[in-house]
XYZ file of C-alpha atoms in Angstrom:
228
model
C 28.917 34.118 -25.941
C 26.022 32.832 -23.812
C 24.405 29.656 -25.074
C 20.653 29.939 -25.552
C 18.707 26.715 -25.131
C 15.152 27.048 -26.413
C 12.494 24.447 -27.162
C 13.959 23.507 -30.532
C 17.487 23.177 -29.158
C 16.197 21.049 -26.278
C 14.507 18.661 -28.675
C 17.711 18.321 -30.712
C 19.755 17.631 -27.580
C 17.414 15.204 -25.809
C 15.724 13.624 -28.807
C 12.036 12.641 -28.980
C 10.097 12.168 -25.726
C 10.688 8.766 -24.133
C 7.308 8.755 -22.403
C 3.939 10.066 -23.478
C 1.530 11.151 -20.762
C -1.920 9.873 -21.659
C -3.764 10.147 -18.374
C -6.589 12.474 -19.438
C -7.157 10.605 -22.688
C -7.337 7.216 -20.976
C -9.867 8.417 -18.388
C -12.258 9.971 -20.897
C -14.841 7.201 -20.459
C -16.293 5.248 -17.514
C -14.597 2.055 -16.383
C -11.002 3.311 -16.097
C -9.014 4.170 -12.953
C -5.362 4.794 -12.094
C -3.546 2.695 -9.538
C -0.011 2.851 -8.204
C 2.378 -0.079 -8.304
C 5.826 -0.785 -6.894
C 8.555 -2.462 -8.959
C 12.241 -3.175 -8.222
C 12.998 -0.148 -10.410
C 10.686 2.170 -8.483
C 7.034 3.145 -8.557
C 4.808 3.421 -11.611
C 1.223 4.327 -12.421
C -1.031 1.498 -13.566
C -4.270 1.808 -15.513
C -7.140 -0.558 -14.785
C -9.835 -0.902 -17.442
C -13.222 -2.619 -17.249
C -15.984 -3.391 -19.701
C -19.248 -5.302 -19.495
C -21.241 -7.278 -22.012
C -24.184 -9.666 -22.183
C -23.196 -13.047 -20.802
C -23.533 -15.599 -18.037
C -21.923 -13.841 -15.079
C -18.302 -14.549 -15.961
C -15.371 -12.447 -14.720
C -12.435 -12.344 -17.149
C -9.024 -11.044 -16.037
C -6.200 -10.247 -18.466
C -2.789 -8.617 -18.195
C -0.528 -11.332 -16.726
C -1.926 -11.177 -13.195
C -0.640 -13.118 -10.210
C -2.869 -15.028 -7.800
C -3.015 -12.238 -5.202
C -4.216 -9.669 -7.749
C -6.801 -12.109 -9.073
C -8.128 -12.494 -5.531
C -8.332 -8.697 -5.225
C -10.467 -8.576 -8.369
C -12.896 -11.167 -6.999
C -13.045 -9.330 -3.658
C -13.817 -6.075 -5.481
C -16.712 -7.460 -7.497
C -18.137 -9.250 -4.433
C -18.066 -6.041 -2.372
C -19.724 -4.069 -5.165
C -22.435 -6.691 -5.623
C -23.223 -6.632 -1.902
C -23.384 -2.814 -1.937
C -25.083 -2.315 -5.318
C -28.395 -1.208 -3.802
C -26.634 1.154 -1.416
C -24.966 2.993 -4.303
C -27.738 2.267 -6.828
C -25.400 0.407 -9.172
C -27.139 -1.624 -11.860
C -26.186 -3.658 -14.886
C -27.413 -2.912 -18.404
C -30.733 -4.622 -17.609
C -31.411 -2.492 -14.527
C -30.691 -5.314 -12.076
C -28.833 -4.761 -8.808
C -27.233 -8.173 -9.325
C -24.323 -6.839 -11.356
C -23.457 -10.242 -12.853
C -27.024 -11.131 -13.831
C -26.787 -11.979 -17.566
C -23.626 -9.863 -17.597
C -19.956 -10.684 -18.123
C -17.205 -8.396 -16.843
C -13.742 -8.054 -18.355
C -10.982 -6.455 -16.280
C -7.778 -5.606 -18.124
C -4.432 -4.358 -16.827
C -2.489 -2.926 -19.799
C 1.212 -3.612 -20.378
C 0.475 -7.301 -20.675
C 4.144 -8.224 -21.132
C 4.791 -7.282 -17.491
C 3.722 -9.703 -14.757
C 1.646 -7.982 -12.058
C 0.892 -9.190 -8.546
C 0.254 -7.908 -5.051
C -2.772 -6.727 -3.061
C -2.397 -2.961 -3.526
C -4.645 -2.748 -6.615
C -7.797 -3.595 -4.634
C -9.035 -0.010 -4.210
C -8.318 0.751 -7.880
C -10.328 -2.235 -9.089
C -13.307 -1.250 -6.926
C -13.173 2.327 -8.221
C -12.877 1.156 -11.820
C -15.918 -1.127 -11.509
C -17.928 1.513 -9.630
C -17.238 3.878 -12.525
C -18.332 1.243 -15.034
C -21.666 0.467 -13.356
C -22.492 4.053 -12.403
C -21.518 5.531 -15.778
C -19.450 8.212 -14.011
C -15.889 9.222 -14.835
C -13.121 8.822 -12.289
C -11.205 12.056 -11.727
C -8.264 12.180 -14.135
C -5.910 13.715 -11.558
C -6.360 10.967 -8.941
C -4.301 7.829 -8.335
C -4.720 5.327 -5.524
C -3.268 2.322 -3.757
C -4.533 0.047 -1.002
C -5.540 -3.481 -0.147
C -9.217 -4.245 0.503
C -11.208 -6.683 2.590
C -14.568 -8.279 1.910
C -16.117 -5.908 4.466
C -14.828 -2.830 2.630
C -11.864 -1.936 4.841
C -8.703 -0.461 3.308
C -5.481 -2.082 4.551
C -1.925 -0.675 4.422
C 0.492 -1.526 1.615
C 4.202 -1.058 0.959
C 6.225 1.162 -1.356
C 4.324 4.371 -0.596
C 7.282 6.685 -1.244
C 8.066 5.214 -4.686
C 4.396 5.183 -5.633
C 3.911 8.831 -4.683
C 6.979 9.841 -6.680
C 5.571 8.012 -9.718
C 2.247 9.838 -9.397
C 4.072 13.155 -9.123
C 6.091 12.422 -12.277
C 2.854 11.652 -14.128
C 1.389 15.037 -13.194
C -1.309 13.686 -10.881
C -2.517 15.949 -8.096
C -4.402 13.800 -5.591
C -3.385 10.452 -4.126
C -5.557 8.107 -2.087
C -3.646 5.928 0.369
C -4.650 3.726 3.317
C -5.035 5.642 6.566
C -2.491 3.386 8.250
C 0.113 4.448 5.662
C -0.103 8.113 6.651
C 3.131 7.811 8.627
C 4.984 6.861 5.418
C 4.361 10.327 3.958
C 7.167 11.651 6.185
C 9.668 9.920 3.865
C 8.557 11.990 0.864
C 10.489 15.230 0.143
C 8.600 18.289 1.335
C 8.656 20.005 -2.084
C 6.810 17.040 -3.594
C 4.308 16.817 -0.722
C 3.433 20.461 -1.287
C 2.479 19.745 -4.908
C 0.105 16.925 -3.976
C -3.105 16.435 -2.040
C -3.418 13.251 0.016
C -6.571 11.449 1.084
C -6.138 8.822 3.790
C -8.925 6.255 3.652
C -9.902 3.573 6.141
C -12.822 2.186 4.107
C -13.985 1.972 0.499
C -16.737 4.547 1.055
C -14.022 7.158 1.636
C -12.080 5.995 -1.433
C -15.086 6.368 -3.726
C -16.003 9.774 -2.328
C -12.500 11.037 -3.114
C -12.209 9.416 -6.550
C -15.285 11.038 -8.142
C -16.136 14.703 -8.611
C -18.857 15.605 -6.153
C -18.285 12.408 -4.188
C -19.969 9.049 -4.586
C -23.083 9.476 -2.528
C -25.240 6.707 -1.140
C -28.646 6.448 -2.791
C -31.308 6.352 -0.101
C -34.942 5.571 -0.605
C -37.553 7.818 1.003
C -38.597 6.380 4.328
C -42.117 5.341 5.118
C -44.244 7.852 6.992
C -45.809 6.496 10.143
C -49.333 7.665 10.827
C -51.477 7.223 13.877
C -55.223 6.906 13.567
């Protein structure tokens, strides 16, 4: 007799789900973005969360972060502060100085796991841009890349494992550094076909890909010259 395996039989055989996908739920409010991390056991997705409150301009980092990741967080907030007028990002008091009377808390969940490395830079920038703009990051996007103070996106390692982790999580678009494009050849073709890749050389390109409708620059109307 043929053996029929339906949903109920599958649950009895495999047991309860080991992992619960919570991507859409976690990105239902501004100040959350998805990064990609490499571990000795393979790639994994990593949420970055940010909140702001009245304060004295302090930046708090939690989640067992190493020194390199802490530096990435400070780079991210410095780049956003220097480009706040360009993107019309303000704090709760309407000031372009994002830390004016404002404290920022960045949290990397799974606090029992030590996290380090430069590849979270683009994710931290996107998370903070979401927080100060009030816009949601796309829930189907994950990203990885190191940043510089001038807003360049530098290559990172572990691209294959990171892409596989994003695919397992059901994500559809992945932002990687432009100089990592060659690493996509290592990914199986059936997985590449399921995903859309954005190769970014600067943070402007990262933000445009991470938000629905892009992340446009706010320009002020120019002055009209008149001749008398």
